[in-house]
Short mmCIF file of C-alpha atoms and ligand atoms in Angstrom, two decimals:
data_model
loop_
_atom_site.label_atom_id
_atom_site.label_comp_id
_atom_site.label_asym_id
_atom_site.label_seq_id
_atom_site.Cartn_x
_atom_site.Cartn_y
_atom_site.Cartn_z
CA MET C 1 0.00 0.00 0.00
CA ASN C 2 1.69 3.21 -1.09
CA GLY C 3 -1.05 5.74 -1.78
CA ILE C 4 -2.77 8.52 0.09
CA PHE C 5 -6.13 9.90 -0.95
CA LEU C 6 -6.29 13.62 -0.19
CA THR C 7 -9.80 14.70 0.54
CA GLY C 8 -11.10 17.85 2.12
CA THR C 9 -13.86 19.33 4.18
CA ASP C 10 -14.84 21.46 1.22
CA THR C 11 -13.73 22.83 -2.10
CA GLY C 12 -10.95 25.39 -1.76
CA CYS C 13 -9.83 24.11 1.66
CA GLY C 14 -6.19 23.58 0.62
CA LYS C 15 -6.00 20.02 -0.77
CA THR C 16 -3.75 20.99 -3.67
CA CYS C 17 -1.49 23.15 -1.47
CA VAL C 18 -1.10 20.28 1.00
CA GLY C 19 -0.56 17.80 -1.85
CA VAL C 20 2.19 20.00 -3.30
CA ALA C 21 3.86 20.26 0.14
CA LEU C 22 3.73 16.48 0.60
CA ALA C 23 5.02 15.78 -2.90
CA GLU C 24 7.95 18.16 -2.41
CA ALA C 25 8.78 16.73 1.00
CA ALA C 26 8.69 13.19 -0.38
CA ARG C 27 10.89 14.10 -3.32
CA ALA C 28 13.37 15.77 -0.97
CA GLN C 29 13.67 12.35 0.69
CA GLY C 30 14.44 10.78 -2.65
CA LEU C 31 11.06 9.08 -2.96
CA ARG C 32 9.48 8.52 -6.37
CA VAL C 33 6.14 10.27 -6.33
CA ARG C 34 3.22 9.86 -8.72
CA VAL C 35 0.10 12.01 -8.57
CA LEU C 36 -3.50 11.67 -9.68
CA LYS C 37 -6.27 14.21 -9.86
CA PRO C 38 -8.79 11.85 -11.45
CA VAL C 39 -11.47 14.49 -11.99
CA GLU C 40 -10.87 18.22 -12.26
CA THR C 41 -13.60 20.73 -12.93
CA GLY C 42 -13.27 24.40 -13.82
CA CYS C 43 -10.51 23.69 -16.35
CA GLU C 44 -9.74 26.70 -18.51
CA GLU C 45 -9.59 26.25 -22.23
CA ARG C 46 -6.31 27.21 -23.85
CA ASN C 47 -5.51 26.63 -27.50
CA GLY C 48 -8.44 24.26 -27.73
CA ALA C 49 -7.35 22.11 -24.75
CA LEU C 50 -8.78 22.01 -21.23
CA VAL C 51 -6.04 22.78 -18.72
CA PRO C 52 -6.29 21.16 -15.25
CA ALA C 53 -4.43 23.60 -12.98
CA ASP C 54 -4.40 21.36 -9.87
CA ALA C 55 -3.14 18.32 -11.76
CA ILE C 56 -0.38 20.39 -13.32
CA ARG C 57 0.72 21.84 -9.96
CA LEU C 58 0.77 18.40 -8.36
CA ALA C 59 2.63 16.85 -11.30
CA GLU C 60 5.27 19.60 -11.20
CA ALA C 61 5.79 19.22 -7.45
CA ALA C 62 6.10 15.45 -7.84
CA GLN C 63 8.07 15.70 -11.11
CA ASP C 64 5.56 13.27 -12.50
CA ARG C 65 5.97 13.56 -16.26
CA ARG C 66 3.63 10.80 -17.38
CA GLY C 67 1.24 13.11 -19.21
CA LEU C 68 -2.17 14.43 -18.33
CA ASP C 69 -4.19 11.48 -19.64
CA LEU C 70 -2.66 9.29 -16.92
CA ILE C 71 -2.77 11.95 -14.21
CA CYS C 72 -6.09 13.68 -14.84
CA PRO C 73 -8.27 11.68 -17.25
CA TYR C 74 -11.43 13.71 -16.64
CA ARG C 75 -10.79 17.36 -17.42
CA LEU C 76 -14.05 19.25 -17.19
CA ARG C 77 -14.81 22.81 -18.16
CA LEU C 78 -17.65 23.84 -15.86
CA PRO C 79 -16.64 25.00 -12.36
CA ALA C 80 -19.39 22.88 -10.81
CA ALA C 81 -19.78 19.55 -9.02
CA PRO C 82 -18.14 16.81 -11.14
CA ASP C 83 -21.39 15.06 -12.08
CA VAL C 84 -22.91 18.35 -13.23
CA ALA C 85 -19.78 19.37 -15.16
CA ALA C 86 -19.47 15.90 -16.71
CA ARG C 87 -23.10 15.77 -17.83
CA LYS C 88 -22.78 19.24 -19.34
CA GLN C 89 -19.79 18.02 -21.36
CA GLY C 90 -21.44 14.73 -22.35
CA VAL C 91 -18.87 12.74 -20.37
CA GLU C 92 -19.51 9.72 -18.15
CA ILE C 93 -16.99 9.21 -15.34
CA ASP C 94 -15.91 5.56 -15.36
CA PRO C 95 -14.55 4.47 -11.96
CA ALA C 96 -12.95 1.37 -13.50
CA ARG C 97 -10.81 3.57 -15.76
CA ILE C 98 -9.68 5.57 -12.72
CA GLU C 99 -8.99 2.41 -10.71
CA LYS C 100 -6.69 1.20 -13.48
CA LEU C 101 -4.75 4.45 -13.21
CA TYR C 102 -4.38 3.94 -9.44
CA HIS C 103 -2.71 0.59 -10.10
CA GLU C 104 -0.47 1.95 -12.86
CA ALA C 105 0.73 4.83 -10.68
CA SER C 106 1.21 2.56 -7.68
CA ALA C 107 3.41 0.15 -9.60
CA GLN C 108 5.78 2.98 -10.58
CA ALA C 109 6.06 4.90 -7.33
CA ASP C 110 7.14 4.92 -3.72
CA LEU C 111 4.25 7.23 -2.95
CA VAL C 112 1.06 8.03 -4.87
CA LEU C 113 -0.87 11.15 -3.95
CA ILE C 114 -4.43 11.37 -5.20
CA GLU C 115 -6.44 14.55 -4.88
CA GLY C 116 -10.21 14.26 -4.86
CA ALA C 117 -12.50 17.06 -6.02
CA GLY C 118 -14.43 18.95 -3.36
CA GLY C 119 -15.28 16.79 -0.34
CA LEU C 120 -16.19 13.15 0.27
CA LEU C 121 -19.85 13.20 -0.70
CA VAL C 122 -19.44 15.14 -3.93
CA PRO C 123 -21.33 13.21 -6.63
CA LEU C 124 -19.50 11.95 -9.70
CA GLY C 125 -22.39 10.25 -11.46
CA PRO C 126 -25.21 7.78 -10.84
CA GLY C 127 -24.35 5.76 -7.72
CA LEU C 128 -20.83 7.17 -7.49
CA ASP C 129 -19.36 9.80 -5.21
CA MET C 130 -15.86 10.79 -4.12
CA ALA C 131 -15.98 8.45 -1.13
CA GLY C 132 -16.68 5.59 -3.57
CA LEU C 133 -13.70 6.61 -5.69
CA ALA C 134 -11.53 6.68 -2.56
CA ARG C 135 -12.76 3.23 -1.57
CA ARG C 136 -11.78 1.82 -4.97
CA SER C 137 -8.20 2.94 -4.36
CA GLY C 138 -8.03 0.94 -1.15
CA TRP C 139 -5.81 3.71 0.22
CA PRO C 140 -6.42 5.69 3.39
CA LEU C 141 -7.62 9.25 3.45
CA LEU C 142 -5.83 12.32 4.60
CA LEU C 143 -8.42 14.96 5.41
CA VAL C 144 -7.53 18.59 4.71
CA ALA C 145 -9.46 21.15 6.73
CA ARG C 146 -9.48 24.91 6.41
CA ALA C 147 -8.39 27.01 9.39
CA ARG C 148 -11.63 28.95 9.58
CA LEU C 149 -14.86 29.21 11.50
CA GLY C 150 -17.11 26.29 10.59
CA THR C 151 -14.22 23.89 10.21
CA LEU C 152 -15.02 22.02 13.40
CA ASN C 153 -18.41 20.98 12.07
CA HIS C 154 -17.13 20.24 8.55
CA THR C 155 -14.22 18.19 9.85
CA LEU C 156 -16.25 16.09 12.26
CA LEU C 157 -18.93 15.52 9.61
CA SER C 158 -16.31 14.41 7.08
CA LEU C 159 -14.71 12.05 9.59
CA GLU C 160 -18.08 10.57 10.43
CA ALA C 161 -18.87 10.10 6.73
CA ALA C 162 -15.53 8.33 6.28
CA ARG C 163 -16.10 6.12 9.30
CA THR C 164 -19.61 5.05 8.32
CA ARG C 165 -18.28 4.10 4.86
CA GLY C 166 -15.45 2.06 6.30
CA LEU C 167 -12.76 4.43 4.98
CA ARG C 168 -9.60 4.68 7.02
CA VAL C 169 -8.28 8.14 7.84
CA LEU C 170 -4.56 8.66 8.46
CA GLY C 171 -5.23 12.03 10.02
CA VAL C 172 -6.16 15.66 9.54
CA VAL C 173 -4.06 18.50 8.16
CA VAL C 174 -5.19 22.09 8.60
CA SER C 175 -4.41 24.63 5.90
CA GLN C 176 -4.33 28.31 6.68
CA THR C 177 -5.98 29.71 3.58
CA THR C 178 -5.98 33.34 4.73
CA PRO C 179 -3.07 35.51 5.97
CA GLU C 180 -4.51 36.35 9.38
CA LEU C 181 -6.01 33.90 11.82
CA PRO C 182 -8.12 35.86 14.33
CA ASP C 183 -7.85 34.80 17.98
CA ALA C 184 -11.38 33.37 17.94
CA GLU C 185 -10.53 31.15 14.99
CA ARG C 186 -7.26 30.05 16.57
CA ALA C 187 -9.20 29.10 19.70
CA ASN C 188 -11.73 27.31 17.52
CA LEU C 189 -8.92 25.32 15.94
CA GLU C 190 -7.67 24.28 19.36
CA GLY C 191 -11.21 23.11 20.11
CA LEU C 192 -11.10 21.02 16.95
CA LEU C 193 -7.80 19.40 17.85
CA ALA C 194 -9.16 18.46 21.25
CA ARG C 195 -12.09 16.65 19.61
CA LEU C 196 -10.35 14.89 16.74
CA PRO C 197 -10.90 11.14 16.78
CA VAL C 198 -7.91 10.71 14.41
CA PRO C 199 -4.34 12.08 14.57
CA PHE C 200 -3.65 15.73 13.85
CA LEU C 201 -0.83 15.62 11.29
CA GLY C 202 0.10 19.28 11.12
CA GLU C 203 -0.70 22.66 9.71
CA LEU C 204 0.22 24.31 6.42
CA PRO C 205 0.88 27.98 7.29
CA PHE C 206 -0.40 30.67 4.95
CA GLY C 207 1.86 30.73 1.90
CA GLY C 208 3.94 27.93 3.39
CA ARG C 209 5.44 25.09 1.39
CA ARG C 210 6.03 22.79 4.36
CA LEU C 211 3.78 21.45 7.05
CA VAL C 212 4.34 22.48 10.67
CA PRO C 213 5.42 20.29 12.32
CA GLU C 214 7.08 18.88 9.26
CA LEU C 215 5.35 15.77 8.01
CA ASP C 216 7.75 13.01 7.13
CA PRO C 217 6.38 11.17 4.08
CA GLY C 218 8.61 8.21 4.92
CA ALA C 219 6.94 7.96 8.31
CA LEU C 220 3.55 8.30 6.64
CA LEU C 221 4.45 5.38 4.40
CA ASP C 222 5.37 3.34 7.45
CA ALA C 223 1.99 4.22 8.92
CA LEU C 224 0.45 3.09 5.64
CA ALA C 225 2.28 -0.19 5.79
CA ARG C 226 0.98 -0.79 9.30
CA ALA C 227 -2.57 0.28 8.36
N1 ATP Z 301 -1.65 27.30 3.28
C1 ATP Z 301 -2.07 28.13 2.33
N2 ATP Z 301 -1.43 29.30 2.11
C2 ATP Z 301 -1.84 30.17 1.17
N3 ATP Z 301 -2.91 29.98 0.39
C3 ATP Z 301 -3.58 28.83 0.55
C4 ATP Z 301 -3.22 27.84 1.51
N4 ATP Z 301 -4.08 26.82 1.45
C5 ATP Z 301 -4.93 27.15 0.47
N5 ATP Z 301 -4.65 28.35 -0.05
C6 ATP Z 301 -5.35 29.07 -1.13
O1 ATP Z 301 -6.70 28.77 -1.05
C7 ATP Z 301 -7.23 28.48 -2.33
C8 ATP Z 301 -7.69 27.04 -2.36
O2 ATP Z 301 -6.59 26.18 -2.09
P1 ATP Z 301 -6.40 24.81 -2.87
O3 ATP Z 301 -6.48 25.05 -4.33
O4 ATP Z 301 -5.21 24.11 -2.34
O5 ATP Z 301 -7.75 24.10 -2.37
P2 ATP Z 301 -8.40 22.75 -2.87
O6 ATP Z 301 -9.01 22.11 -1.71
O7 ATP Z 301 -7.36 22.00 -3.62
O8 ATP Z 301 -9.52 23.27 -3.87
P3 ATP Z 301 -10.32 22.42 -5.01
O9 ATP Z 301 -11.51 21.84 -4.34
O10 ATP Z 301 -10.67 23.49 -6.01
O11 ATP Z 301 -9.38 21.40 -5.57
C9 ATP Z 301 -6.10 28.74 -3.34
O12 ATP Z 301 -6.21 30.04 -3.81
C10 ATP Z 301 -4.86 28.57 -2.50
O13 ATP Z 301 -3.78 29.29 -2.98
MG1 MG Z 302 -7.39 21.38 -5.55
#
């Protein structure tokens, strides 16, 4: 088992930023990293091609040069939920195709980082949501939460959704998506940490490229092996 499925409490909570930090930390340890962003919405069109910004950032951080068809097979234009964006584009998201890409990436890497879209219950199509896509990977989740009011509720709801679906969670990382963290929100965050039923794995400071405390991808892999 060598993959981690990055999910979040929400869209825009910092999944890509945390993924980039993890990919860079793993590479600094000499690990071979492969990335997947199976479904990306809100892709801009440039020169007739849809450009998946998250997938490209992750691939650069990981130095994964396999090409976008293997990293981000579903590139969707509409900045909407994946099932809505896919329907609009006349595309059907095939989980078997994505599962094949999990295996391909896994066979070539020490660490595979997968970024979901939005949160766990985001629909991808009839009978399929992001939690289902995570389950097909067989890899544990790392939940990214935003350092902001409301996060306590979103985080605990996400963890409960993971638990009731039998998905393992390695831990929670908090991303500071705004420059200032008011005292009330800092206190709120401390309240969250006190209630977490899974490990707190660190915080990504605003504009930071490394987690604090630094997260050792090698140690994460060991945790994966034990999981
Ligand atoms: N630690 C951070 N420091 C600075 N900016 C951050 C941080 N975390 C997130 N952001 C900013 O917040 C926004 C959303 O972050 P990011 O793209 O990582 O979220 P996401 O969960 O991957 O979103 P999506 O659901 O669209 O994939 C971006 O503009 C990003 O630059
Ligand atoms: Mg993202």
